[in-house]
CSV table of C-alpha atoms in Angstrom, one decimal:
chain,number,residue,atom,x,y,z
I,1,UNK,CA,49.2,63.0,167.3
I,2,UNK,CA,52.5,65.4,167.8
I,3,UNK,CA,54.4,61.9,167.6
I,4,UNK,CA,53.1,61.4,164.4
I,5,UNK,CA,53.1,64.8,162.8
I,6,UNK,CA,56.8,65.0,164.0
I,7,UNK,CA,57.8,61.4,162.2
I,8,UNK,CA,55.9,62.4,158.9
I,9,UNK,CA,57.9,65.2,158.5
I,10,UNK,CA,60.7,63.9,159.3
I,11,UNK,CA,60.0,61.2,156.7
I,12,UNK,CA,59.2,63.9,154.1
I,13,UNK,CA,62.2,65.8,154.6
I,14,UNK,CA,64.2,62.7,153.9
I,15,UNK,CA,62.5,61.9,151.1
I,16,UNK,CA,62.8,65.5,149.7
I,17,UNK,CA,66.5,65.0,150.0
I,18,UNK,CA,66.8,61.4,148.9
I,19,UNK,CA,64.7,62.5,145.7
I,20,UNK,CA,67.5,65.6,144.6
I,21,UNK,CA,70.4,63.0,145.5
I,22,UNK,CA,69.3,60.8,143.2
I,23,UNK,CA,68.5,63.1,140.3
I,24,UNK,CA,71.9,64.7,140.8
I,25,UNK,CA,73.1,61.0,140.8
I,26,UNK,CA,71.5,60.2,137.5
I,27,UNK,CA,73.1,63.5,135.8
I,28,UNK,CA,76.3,62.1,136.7
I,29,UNK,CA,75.6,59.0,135.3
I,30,UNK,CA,74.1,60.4,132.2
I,31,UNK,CA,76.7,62.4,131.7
I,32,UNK,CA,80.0,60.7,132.8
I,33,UNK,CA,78.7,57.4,131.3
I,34,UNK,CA,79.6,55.5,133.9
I,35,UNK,CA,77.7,53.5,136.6
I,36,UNK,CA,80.2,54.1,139.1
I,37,UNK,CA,80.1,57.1,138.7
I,38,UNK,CA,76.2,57.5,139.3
I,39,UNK,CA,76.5,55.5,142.8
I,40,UNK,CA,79.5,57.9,144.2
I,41,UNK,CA,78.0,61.2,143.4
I,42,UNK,CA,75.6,61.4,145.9
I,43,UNK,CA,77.9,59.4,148.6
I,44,UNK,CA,80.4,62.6,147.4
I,45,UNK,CA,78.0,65.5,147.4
I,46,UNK,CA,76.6,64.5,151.4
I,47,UNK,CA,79.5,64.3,152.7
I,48,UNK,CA,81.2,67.2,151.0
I,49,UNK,CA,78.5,69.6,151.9
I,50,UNK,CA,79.2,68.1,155.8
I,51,UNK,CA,82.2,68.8,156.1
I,52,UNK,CA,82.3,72.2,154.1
I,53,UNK,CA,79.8,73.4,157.0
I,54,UNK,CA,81.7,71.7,160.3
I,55,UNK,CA,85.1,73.1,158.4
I,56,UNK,CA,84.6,76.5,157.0
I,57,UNK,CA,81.2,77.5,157.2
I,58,UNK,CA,80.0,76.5,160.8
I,59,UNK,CA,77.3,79.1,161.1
I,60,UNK,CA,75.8,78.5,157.7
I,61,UNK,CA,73.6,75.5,158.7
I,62,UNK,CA,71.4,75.6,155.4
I,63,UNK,CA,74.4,73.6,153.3
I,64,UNK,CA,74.6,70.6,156.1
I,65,UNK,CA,72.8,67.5,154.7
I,66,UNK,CA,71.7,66.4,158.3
I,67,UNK,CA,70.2,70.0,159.1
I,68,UNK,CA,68.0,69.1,156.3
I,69,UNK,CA,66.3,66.1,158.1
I,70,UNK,CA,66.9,66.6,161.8
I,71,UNK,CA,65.9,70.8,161.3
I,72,UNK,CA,67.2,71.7,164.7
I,73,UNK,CA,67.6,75.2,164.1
I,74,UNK,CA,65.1,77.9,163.2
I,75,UNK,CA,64.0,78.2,159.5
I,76,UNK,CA,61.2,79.9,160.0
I,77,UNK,CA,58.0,79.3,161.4
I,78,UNK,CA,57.1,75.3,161.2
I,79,UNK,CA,60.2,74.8,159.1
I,80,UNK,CA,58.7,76.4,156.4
I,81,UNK,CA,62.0,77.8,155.0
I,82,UNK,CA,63.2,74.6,155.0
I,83,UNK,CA,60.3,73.0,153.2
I,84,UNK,CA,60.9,76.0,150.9
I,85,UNK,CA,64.4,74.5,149.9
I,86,UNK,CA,64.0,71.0,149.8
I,87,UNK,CA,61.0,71.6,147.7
I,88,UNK,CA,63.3,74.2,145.4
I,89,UNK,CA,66.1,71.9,145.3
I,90,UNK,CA,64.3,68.6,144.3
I,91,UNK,CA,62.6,70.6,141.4
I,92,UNK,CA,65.5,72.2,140.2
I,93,UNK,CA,67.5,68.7,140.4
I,94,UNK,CA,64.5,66.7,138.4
I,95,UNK,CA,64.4,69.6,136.1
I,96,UNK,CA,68.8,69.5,135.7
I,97,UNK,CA,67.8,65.9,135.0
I,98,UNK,CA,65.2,66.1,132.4
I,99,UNK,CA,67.4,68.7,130.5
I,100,UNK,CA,70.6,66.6,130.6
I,101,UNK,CA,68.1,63.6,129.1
I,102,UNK,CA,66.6,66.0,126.7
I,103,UNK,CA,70.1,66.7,125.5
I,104,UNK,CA,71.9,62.9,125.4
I,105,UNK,CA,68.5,61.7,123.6
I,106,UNK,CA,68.8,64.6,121.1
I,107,UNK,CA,72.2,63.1,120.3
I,108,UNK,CA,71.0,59.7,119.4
């Protein structure tokens, strides 16, 4: 049952990050217009935030895109901290996303 528990999380804390990249990915593609554009953003953002952490910021684990789904070091009791951001982020990204839509359809 551990096994399971441990995969479905794991599978939720992927999702949780897939979902922001992709809002983030369609802001860029709303607002730069360009498909391209849209498919590299996310691609951009992953690795940036990697390498900003390995780089510069090695004890600020929190920014490192893998941290998010492997949660190897201690946010909290059952990861709830890090639930806590993925949850924040992927709202905050869909709403970004919705207000950038909002704003391009207003144009029309």
């Amino acid at each position: 049952m551990s096994t399971i528990f441990t995969l479905l999380a794991t599978l939720g804390r992927i999702l949780l990050s897939a979902s922001s990249l992709a809002s983030l990915s369609a802001v860029a593609g709303v607002l730069g217009g360009s498909v391209y554009l849209a498919f590299g953003v996310p691609f951009l953002l992953w690795y940036a935030c990697i390498i900003l952490r390995e780089r510069y910021f090695e004890t600020l684990y929190c920014i490192d895109p893998t941290e998010w789904i492997t949660a190897e070091n201690n946010w909290g009791n059952n990861q709830t901290g890090l639930w806590i951001l993925l949850l924040l982020l992927a709202l905050f990204c869909a709403a970004l996303h919705w207000i950038v839509l909002d704003w391009k359809l207003r144009e029309i």
